[in-house]
């Protein structure tokens, strides 16, 4: 069996990779959608020529070929492109062997995944934020995240992070996990000052408190706070995560399977994190193929022990085209999502949606 084509479809905020074979077996992957035109070019112009004619079942060799051959282009966009292809190769492998991807990644450690609602958005006032969190808990979630701060370590004022987290804690009670995500908003000293106040609210983790490129600042905050510091959603490859772990810059690591290098790389990152005594809680704002890949990763990874990120929320604005990519969309039931049990990623993609709405 040989790869006959690698195609990319841009579908309403999604970047879908389809790897086709001469045996009629097709695999699907997803790439992070930011700068989607650039990512499409990475896959079609840089990676696809390396893959056509190759055996899709040789996943590790093809990952290395993509990574090493394009070393002068190495960067986040390249890793995002590799991620989508890698996920599609695992999908093919599972379909050929008639088994779920999680079995190929080490076997099923858990069969359903507890999710946290992500997220109460920044921009709401304090009472609105508390009400939004309450709605998510009433929908069955047992954990919720709120976004705070504004931008890139500027310490913009006024800052309502503590007031918002306090109101949410009062609204949801003491037994619900509350996460706070700053998305790179603060300087190190501001993050420590705010973090100490958040600790008094029993915040479960403080995510990306400083700009993600500043590992020293993250390490400083993680050392200063008792509350776990989480990070890694913008990082890619095991080499960057090795540095994060060695410098103790995150208590919880958050690789994203559609950014960090795909399933192959995220399994390596998780194993390395486990050796450092660190759990993994992947970044995951995906609802279709990326969600499927993330669920297989979570199902097969022992140190993915906490509630996991979910943007499938009761107030989600409908996106009929995007939501039609999977013939059976994922659903959250009592705060959990079941891991797909079919061959490959275990989801059925509607190719007509890709061809009609995502063709170049």
PDB file of C-alpha atoms in Angstrom, residues 107-349:
ATOM      1  CA  UNK A 107      -4.025   0.173  24.808  1.00  0.00           C
ATOM      2  CA  UNK A 108      -7.008   1.639  26.583  1.00  0.00           C
ATOM      3  CA  UNK A 109      -6.220   2.974  30.047  1.00  0.00           C
ATOM      4  CA  UNK A 110      -9.595   4.760  30.386  1.00  0.00           C
ATOM      5  CA  UNK A 111     -12.722   4.488  28.241  1.00  0.00           C
ATOM      6  CA  UNK A 112     -14.376   7.831  28.920  1.00  0.00           C
ATOM      7  CA  UNK A 113     -12.833  11.193  29.633  1.00  0.00           C
ATOM      8  CA  UNK A 114     -13.931  13.713  32.241  1.00  0.00           C
ATOM      9  CA  UNK A 115     -13.993  17.139  30.636  1.00  0.00           C
ATOM     10  CA  UNK A 116     -13.804  20.687  31.943  1.00  0.00           C
ATOM     11  CA  UNK A 117     -15.797  23.508  30.353  1.00  0.00           C
ATOM     12  CA  UNK A 118     -13.439  25.778  28.443  1.00  0.00           C
ATOM     13  CA  UNK A 119     -14.064  28.533  29.025  1.00  0.00           C
ATOM     14  CA  UNK A 120     -15.800  31.458  30.654  1.00  0.00           C
ATOM     15  CA  UNK A 121     -14.560  34.133  28.217  1.00  0.00           C
ATOM     16  CA  UNK A 122     -12.751  37.301  29.134  1.00  0.00           C
ATOM     17  CA  UNK A 123     -14.749  40.397  28.322  1.00  0.00           C
ATOM     18  CA  UNK A 124     -17.732  39.565  30.501  1.00  0.00           C
ATOM     19  CA  UNK A 125     -18.342  41.552  33.641  1.00  0.00           C
ATOM     20  CA  UNK A 126     -18.008  39.829  37.001  1.00  0.00           C
ATOM     21  CA  UNK A 127     -21.708  38.843  37.476  1.00  0.00           C
ATOM     22  CA  UNK A 128     -21.917  37.607  33.867  1.00  0.00           C
ATOM     23  CA  UNK A 129     -18.828  35.456  34.355  1.00  0.00           C
ATOM     24  CA  UNK A 130     -20.283  33.882  37.485  1.00  0.00           C
ATOM     25  CA  UNK A 131     -23.544  33.144  35.700  1.00  0.00           C
ATOM     26  CA  UNK A 132     -21.760  31.605  32.731  1.00  0.00           C
ATOM     27  CA  UNK A 133     -19.802  29.275  35.011  1.00  0.00           C
ATOM     28  CA  UNK A 134     -22.986  28.319  36.814  1.00  0.00           C
ATOM     29  CA  UNK A 135     -24.582  27.381  33.472  1.00  0.00           C
ATOM     30  CA  UNK A 136     -21.722  25.049  32.637  1.00  0.00           C
ATOM     31  CA  UNK A 137     -21.990  23.279  35.968  1.00  0.00           C
ATOM     32  CA  UNK A 138     -25.750  22.909  35.534  1.00  0.00           C
ATOM     33  CA  UNK A 139     -24.991  21.312  32.138  1.00  0.00           C
ATOM     34  CA  UNK A 140     -23.107  18.517  33.920  1.00  0.00           C
ATOM     35  CA  UNK A 141     -19.479  19.669  33.995  1.00  0.00           C
ATOM     36  CA  UNK A 142     -17.612  19.164  37.261  1.00  0.00           C
ATOM     37  CA  UNK A 143     -14.823  21.581  36.326  1.00  0.00           C
ATOM     38  CA  UNK A 144     -14.685  24.951  34.586  1.00  0.00           C
ATOM     39  CA  UNK A 145     -12.024  27.352  33.337  1.00  0.00           C
ATOM     40  CA  UNK A 146     -12.117  31.141  33.149  1.00  0.00           C
ATOM     41  CA  UNK A 147      -9.933  33.363  30.961  1.00  0.00           C
ATOM     42  CA  UNK A 148      -8.420  36.413  32.642  1.00  0.00           C
ATOM     43  CA  UNK A 149      -6.009  39.237  31.841  1.00  0.00           C
ATOM     44  CA  UNK A 150      -5.598  40.770  28.423  1.00  0.00           C
ATOM     45  CA  UNK A 151      -2.342  40.482  26.498  1.00  0.00           C
ATOM     46  CA  UNK A 152       1.262  39.458  26.322  1.00  0.00           C
ATOM     47  CA  UNK A 153       2.765  40.355  29.676  1.00  0.00           C
ATOM     48  CA  UNK A 154       1.620  43.980  29.590  1.00  0.00           C
ATOM     49  CA  UNK A 155      -0.176  43.841  32.989  1.00  0.00           C
ATOM     50  CA  UNK A 156      -3.027  45.853  31.511  1.00  0.00           C
ATOM     51  CA  UNK A 157      -5.380  47.570  33.958  1.00  0.00           C
ATOM     52  CA  UNK A 158      -8.015  47.393  35.199  1.00  0.00           C
ATOM     53  CA  UNK A 159      -7.584  43.688  35.919  1.00  0.00           C
ATOM     54  CA  UNK A 160     -10.573  41.773  37.268  1.00  0.00           C
ATOM     55  CA  UNK A 161      -8.977  38.330  37.509  1.00  0.00           C
ATOM     56  CA  UNK A 162      -9.281  37.941  41.270  1.00  0.00           C
ATOM     57  CA  UNK A 163     -12.752  39.483  41.484  1.00  0.00           C
ATOM     58  CA  UNK A 164     -13.984  37.261  38.653  1.00  0.00           C
ATOM     59  CA  UNK A 165     -12.479  34.084  40.108  1.00  0.00           C
ATOM     60  CA  UNK A 166     -13.941  34.954  43.513  1.00  0.00           C
ATOM     61  CA  UNK A 167     -17.432  35.414  42.079  1.00  0.00           C
ATOM     62  CA  UNK A 168     -17.183  32.169  40.122  1.00  0.00           C
ATOM     63  CA  UNK A 169     -16.013  30.247  43.179  1.00  0.00           C
ATOM     64  CA  UNK A 170     -18.972  31.623  45.140  1.00  0.00           C
ATOM     65  CA  UNK A 171     -21.318  30.645  42.299  1.00  0.00           C
ATOM     66  CA  UNK A 172     -20.104  27.070  41.757  1.00  0.00           C
ATOM     67  CA  UNK A 173     -19.251  26.154  45.332  1.00  0.00           C
ATOM     68  CA  UNK A 174     -16.169  24.543  46.869  1.00  0.00           C
ATOM     69  CA  UNK A 175     -16.342  21.116  45.225  1.00  0.00           C
ATOM     70  CA  UNK A 176     -16.033  22.147  41.570  1.00  0.00           C
ATOM     71  CA  UNK A 177     -12.579  22.430  39.998  1.00  0.00           C
ATOM     72  CA  UNK A 178     -11.812  25.979  38.874  1.00  0.00           C
ATOM     73  CA  UNK A 179      -8.983  26.700  36.405  1.00  0.00           C
ATOM     74  CA  UNK A 180      -7.682  30.151  35.490  1.00  0.00           C
ATOM     75  CA  UNK A 181      -6.103  30.815  32.079  1.00  0.00           C
ATOM     76  CA  UNK A 182      -4.184  34.051  31.513  1.00  0.00           C
ATOM     77  CA  UNK A 183      -3.113  33.336  27.917  1.00  0.00           C
ATOM     78  CA  UNK A 184       0.273  35.053  28.421  1.00  0.00           C
ATOM     79  CA  UNK A 185      -1.233  38.142  30.070  1.00  0.00           C
ATOM     80  CA  UNK A 186       1.170  38.978  32.895  1.00  0.00           C
ATOM     81  CA  UNK A 187       4.722  39.732  33.847  1.00  0.00           C
ATOM     82  CA  UNK A 188       6.255  37.295  36.322  1.00  0.00           C
ATOM     83  CA  UNK A 189       5.856  39.558  39.359  1.00  0.00           C
ATOM     84  CA  UNK A 190       2.213  40.349  38.529  1.00  0.00           C
ATOM     85  CA  UNK A 191       1.425  36.678  37.952  1.00  0.00           C
ATOM     86  CA  UNK A 192       2.894  35.748  41.332  1.00  0.00           C
ATOM     87  CA  UNK A 193       0.940  38.481  43.112  1.00  0.00           C
ATOM     88  CA  UNK A 194      -2.325  37.485  41.426  1.00  0.00           C
ATOM     89  CA  UNK A 195      -1.544  33.779  41.743  1.00  0.00           C
ATOM     90  CA  UNK A 196      -1.211  33.997  45.520  1.00  0.00           C
ATOM     91  CA  UNK A 197      -4.693  35.466  45.704  1.00  0.00           C
ATOM     92  CA  UNK A 198      -6.029  32.755  43.405  1.00  0.00           C
ATOM     93  CA  UNK A 199      -4.531  30.083  45.640  1.00  0.00           C
ATOM     94  CA  UNK A 200      -6.855  31.225  48.418  1.00  0.00           C
ATOM     95  CA  UNK A 201      -9.765  30.363  46.084  1.00  0.00           C
ATOM     96  CA  UNK A 202      -8.503  26.786  45.625  1.00  0.00           C
ATOM     97  CA  UNK A 203      -7.812  27.292  41.917  1.00  0.00           C
ATOM     98  CA  UNK A 204      -6.865  23.963  40.363  1.00  0.00           C
ATOM     99  CA  UNK A 205      -4.302  25.340  37.930  1.00  0.00           C
ATOM    100  CA  UNK A 206      -3.006  28.694  36.690  1.00  0.00           C
ATOM    101  CA  UNK A 207      -2.470  28.421  32.940  1.00  0.00           C
ATOM    102  CA  UNK A 208       0.087  30.286  30.818  1.00  0.00           C
ATOM    103  CA  UNK A 209       0.445  33.216  33.240  1.00  0.00           C
ATOM    104  CA  UNK A 210       3.299  34.815  31.232  1.00  0.00           C
ATOM    105  CA  UNK A 211       4.188  34.917  27.519  1.00  0.00           C
ATOM    106  CA  UNK A 212       4.900  31.323  26.539  1.00  0.00           C
ATOM    107  CA  UNK A 213       8.349  32.040  25.117  1.00  0.00           C
ATOM    108  CA  UNK A 214       9.630  33.131  28.562  1.00  0.00           C
ATOM    109  CA  UNK A 215      10.507  29.827  30.229  1.00  0.00           C
ATOM    110  CA  UNK A 216      12.458  31.578  32.982  1.00  0.00           C
ATOM    111  CA  UNK A 217       9.370  33.545  34.005  1.00  0.00           C
ATOM    112  CA  UNK A 218       7.224  30.403  34.009  1.00  0.00           C
ATOM    113  CA  UNK A 219       9.789  28.639  36.179  1.00  0.00           C
ATOM    114  CA  UNK A 220       9.898  31.595  38.559  1.00  0.00           C
ATOM    115  CA  UNK A 221       6.116  31.515  38.959  1.00  0.00           C
ATOM    116  CA  UNK A 222       5.954  27.737  39.341  1.00  0.00           C
ATOM    117  CA  UNK A 223       8.584  27.935  42.086  1.00  0.00           C
ATOM    118  CA  UNK A 224       6.805  30.764  43.912  1.00  0.00           C
ATOM    119  CA  UNK A 225       3.290  29.291  43.944  1.00  0.00           C
ATOM    120  CA  UNK A 226       1.854  26.194  45.581  1.00  0.00           C
ATOM    121  CA  UNK A 227      -0.916  26.136  42.973  1.00  0.00           C
ATOM    122  CA  UNK A 228       0.068  24.168  39.831  1.00  0.00           C
ATOM    123  CA  UNK A 229       1.211  26.220  36.861  1.00  0.00           C
ATOM    124  CA  UNK A 230       0.156  24.787  33.493  1.00  0.00           C
ATOM    125  CA  UNK A 231       1.634  25.512  30.092  1.00  0.00           C
ATOM    126  CA  UNK A 232       2.672  24.216  26.715  1.00  0.00           C
ATOM    127  CA  UNK A 233      -0.242  24.855  24.364  1.00  0.00           C
ATOM    128  CA  UNK A 234       1.939  26.966  22.058  1.00  0.00           C
ATOM    129  CA  UNK A 235       4.984  24.705  22.245  1.00  0.00           C
ATOM    130  CA  UNK A 236       5.948  21.935  19.869  1.00  0.00           C
ATOM    131  CA  UNK A 237       8.187  18.859  19.712  1.00  0.00           C
ATOM    132  CA  UNK A 238       9.680  16.845  22.529  1.00  0.00           C
ATOM    133  CA  UNK A 239      12.792  19.027  22.436  1.00  0.00           C
ATOM    134  CA  UNK A 240      10.992  22.151  23.631  1.00  0.00           C
ATOM    135  CA  UNK A 241       9.062  20.169  26.255  1.00  0.00           C
ATOM    136  CA  UNK A 242      12.309  18.645  27.524  1.00  0.00           C
ATOM    137  CA  UNK A 243      13.494  22.176  28.241  1.00  0.00           C
ATOM    138  CA  UNK A 244      10.229  23.057  29.970  1.00  0.00           C
ATOM    139  CA  UNK A 245      10.465  19.962  32.149  1.00  0.00           C
ATOM    140  CA  UNK A 246      14.163  20.264  32.942  1.00  0.00           C
ATOM    141  CA  UNK A 247      13.702  23.866  34.041  1.00  0.00           C
ATOM    142  CA  UNK A 248      10.538  23.061  36.015  1.00  0.00           C
ATOM    143  CA  UNK A 249       8.598  25.714  34.143  1.00  0.00           C
ATOM    144  CA  UNK A 250       5.261  23.845  34.318  1.00  0.00           C
ATOM    145  CA  UNK A 251       3.638  21.549  36.860  1.00  0.00           C
ATOM    146  CA  UNK A 252       1.108  20.399  34.241  1.00  0.00           C
ATOM    147  CA  UNK A 253       2.145  20.157  30.587  1.00  0.00           C
ATOM    148  CA  UNK A 254      -0.318  20.923  27.808  1.00  0.00           C
ATOM    149  CA  UNK A 255       0.804  19.745  24.372  1.00  0.00           C
ATOM    150  CA  UNK A 256      -1.804  20.019  21.631  1.00  0.00           C
ATOM    151  CA  UNK A 257      -1.986  17.042  19.270  1.00  0.00           C
ATOM    152  CA  UNK A 258      -2.773  19.301  16.292  1.00  0.00           C
ATOM    153  CA  UNK A 259       0.164  21.640  17.056  1.00  0.00           C
ATOM    154  CA  UNK A 260       2.961  19.840  18.871  1.00  0.00           C
ATOM    155  CA  UNK A 261       3.739  17.153  16.275  1.00  0.00           C
ATOM    156  CA  UNK A 262       0.697  14.882  16.274  1.00  0.00           C
ATOM    157  CA  UNK A 263      -0.038  11.741  18.231  1.00  0.00           C
ATOM    158  CA  UNK A 264       3.457  10.335  17.721  1.00  0.00           C
ATOM    159  CA  UNK A 265       5.120  13.332  19.322  1.00  0.00           C
ATOM    160  CA  UNK A 266       2.556  13.885  22.078  1.00  0.00           C
ATOM    161  CA  UNK A 267       2.972  10.301  23.299  1.00  0.00           C
ATOM    162  CA  UNK A 268       6.707  10.934  23.608  1.00  0.00           C
ATOM    163  CA  UNK A 269       6.076  14.217  25.423  1.00  0.00           C
ATOM    164  CA  UNK A 270       3.690  12.494  27.832  1.00  0.00           C
ATOM    165  CA  UNK A 271       6.168   9.712  28.597  1.00  0.00           C
ATOM    166  CA  UNK A 272       8.899  12.267  29.232  1.00  0.00           C
ATOM    167  CA  UNK A 273       6.572  14.278  31.481  1.00  0.00           C
ATOM    168  CA  UNK A 274       5.765  11.130  33.443  1.00  0.00           C
ATOM    169  CA  UNK A 275       9.482  10.603  34.067  1.00  0.00           C
ATOM    170  CA  UNK A 276       9.536  14.094  35.626  1.00  0.00           C
ATOM    171  CA  UNK A 277       6.418  13.342  37.696  1.00  0.00           C
ATOM    172  CA  UNK A 278       4.287  15.727  35.652  1.00  0.00           C
ATOM    173  CA  UNK A 279       0.723  15.049  34.433  1.00  0.00           C
ATOM    174  CA  UNK A 280      -0.511  16.032  30.984  1.00  0.00           C
ATOM    175  CA  UNK A 281      -3.686  17.965  30.247  1.00  0.00           C
ATOM    176  CA  UNK A 282      -3.575  18.616  26.507  1.00  0.00           C
ATOM    177  CA  UNK A 283      -4.708  21.896  25.065  1.00  0.00           C
ATOM    178  CA  UNK A 284      -7.765  21.032  22.994  1.00  0.00           C
ATOM    179  CA  UNK A 285     -10.166  23.505  21.441  1.00  0.00           C
ATOM    180  CA  UNK A 286     -11.129  21.014  18.740  1.00  0.00           C
ATOM    181  CA  UNK A 287     -14.560  19.491  18.191  1.00  0.00           C
ATOM    182  CA  UNK A 288     -14.092  17.183  15.204  1.00  0.00           C
ATOM    183  CA  UNK A 289     -11.025  15.215  14.043  1.00  0.00           C
ATOM    184  CA  UNK A 290      -8.693  16.939  16.494  1.00  0.00           C
ATOM    185  CA  UNK A 291     -11.046  15.996  19.327  1.00  0.00           C
ATOM    186  CA  UNK A 292     -11.044  12.375  18.164  1.00  0.00           C
ATOM    187  CA  UNK A 293      -7.247  12.275  18.124  1.00  0.00           C
ATOM    188  CA  UNK A 294      -7.078  13.901  21.550  1.00  0.00           C
ATOM    189  CA  UNK A 295      -9.499  11.364  23.003  1.00  0.00           C
ATOM    190  CA  UNK A 296      -7.364   8.470  21.726  1.00  0.00           C
ATOM    191  CA  UNK A 297      -4.314  10.132  23.245  1.00  0.00           C
ATOM    192  CA  UNK A 298      -6.085  10.567  26.581  1.00  0.00           C
ATOM    193  CA  UNK A 299      -7.475   7.035  26.556  1.00  0.00           C
ATOM    194  CA  UNK A 300      -3.994   5.528  26.171  1.00  0.00           C
ATOM    195  CA  UNK A 301      -1.929   7.868  28.380  1.00  0.00           C
ATOM    196  CA  UNK A 302      -1.830   7.011  32.100  1.00  0.00           C
ATOM    197  CA  UNK A 303      -0.627  10.414  33.338  1.00  0.00           C
ATOM    198  CA  UNK A 304      -3.527  12.262  31.684  1.00  0.00           C
ATOM    199  CA  UNK A 305      -5.236  12.015  35.056  1.00  0.00           C
ATOM    200  CA  UNK A 306      -7.177  15.240  35.438  1.00  0.00           C
ATOM    201  CA  UNK A 307     -10.267  16.667  33.771  1.00  0.00           C
ATOM    202  CA  UNK A 308      -9.529  17.589  30.162  1.00  0.00           C
ATOM    203  CA  UNK A 309     -10.301  20.635  28.035  1.00  0.00           C
ATOM    204  CA  UNK A 310     -13.596  20.779  26.162  1.00  0.00           C
ATOM    205  CA  UNK A 311     -15.119  23.575  24.064  1.00  0.00           C
ATOM    206  CA  UNK A 312     -18.285  21.632  23.253  1.00  0.00           C
ATOM    207  CA  UNK A 313     -20.464  23.812  25.444  1.00  0.00           C
ATOM    208  CA  UNK A 314     -24.224  24.301  25.864  1.00  0.00           C
ATOM    209  CA  UNK A 315     -24.044  27.901  24.615  1.00  0.00           C
ATOM    210  CA  UNK A 316     -21.903  27.040  21.594  1.00  0.00           C
ATOM    211  CA  UNK A 317     -22.950  29.063  18.583  1.00  0.00           C
ATOM    212  CA  UNK A 318     -24.027  26.673  15.802  1.00  0.00           C
ATOM    213  CA  UNK A 319     -21.709  26.304  12.836  1.00  0.00           C
ATOM    214  CA  UNK A 320     -23.648  23.985  10.528  1.00  0.00           C
ATOM    215  CA  UNK A 321     -20.840  23.438   8.013  1.00  0.00           C
ATOM    216  CA  UNK A 322     -18.156  22.712  10.596  1.00  0.00           C
ATOM    217  CA  UNK A 323     -20.520  20.587  12.651  1.00  0.00           C
ATOM    218  CA  UNK A 324     -21.337  18.486   9.569  1.00  0.00           C
ATOM    219  CA  UNK A 325     -17.715  17.367   9.056  1.00  0.00           C
ATOM    220  CA  UNK A 326     -18.372  14.376  11.324  1.00  0.00           C
ATOM    221  CA  UNK A 327     -21.496  12.381  10.577  1.00  0.00           C
ATOM    222  CA  UNK A 328     -21.909  11.863  14.334  1.00  0.00           C
ATOM    223  CA  UNK A 329     -20.640  14.886  16.300  1.00  0.00           C
ATOM    224  CA  UNK A 330     -19.150  14.430  19.756  1.00  0.00           C
ATOM    225  CA  UNK A 331     -21.448  14.976  22.713  1.00  0.00           C
ATOM    226  CA  UNK A 332     -20.747  15.653  26.362  1.00  0.00           C
ATOM    227  CA  UNK A 333     -22.875  13.556  28.718  1.00  0.00           C
ATOM    228  CA  UNK A 334     -22.739  14.297  32.445  1.00  0.00           C
ATOM    229  CA  UNK A 335     -19.388  15.993  31.960  1.00  0.00           C
ATOM    230  CA  UNK A 336     -17.762  13.080  30.087  1.00  0.00           C
ATOM    231  CA  UNK A 337     -17.040  12.142  26.471  1.00  0.00           C
ATOM    232  CA  UNK A 338     -16.772   8.506  25.446  1.00  0.00           C
ATOM    233  CA  UNK A 339     -13.664   7.499  23.524  1.00  0.00           C
ATOM    234  CA  UNK A 340     -14.496   6.377  19.951  1.00  0.00           C
ATOM    235  CA  UNK A 341     -14.261   2.606  19.705  1.00  0.00           C
ATOM    236  CA  UNK A 342     -14.261   2.041  15.940  1.00  0.00           C
ATOM    237  CA  UNK A 343     -11.219   1.356  13.746  1.00  0.00           C
ATOM    238  CA  UNK A 344      -8.717   4.174  13.350  1.00  0.00           C
ATOM    239  CA  UNK A 345      -9.918   7.391  14.934  1.00  0.00           C
ATOM    240  CA  UNK A 346     -13.390   5.855  15.113  1.00  0.00           C
ATOM    241  CA  UNK A 347     -15.176   8.737  13.413  1.00  0.00           C
ATOM    242  CA  UNK A 348     -16.844   8.982  10.015  1.00  0.00           C
ATOM    243  CA  UNK A 349     -15.962  12.081   8.007  1.00  0.00           C
TER     244      UNK A 349
END
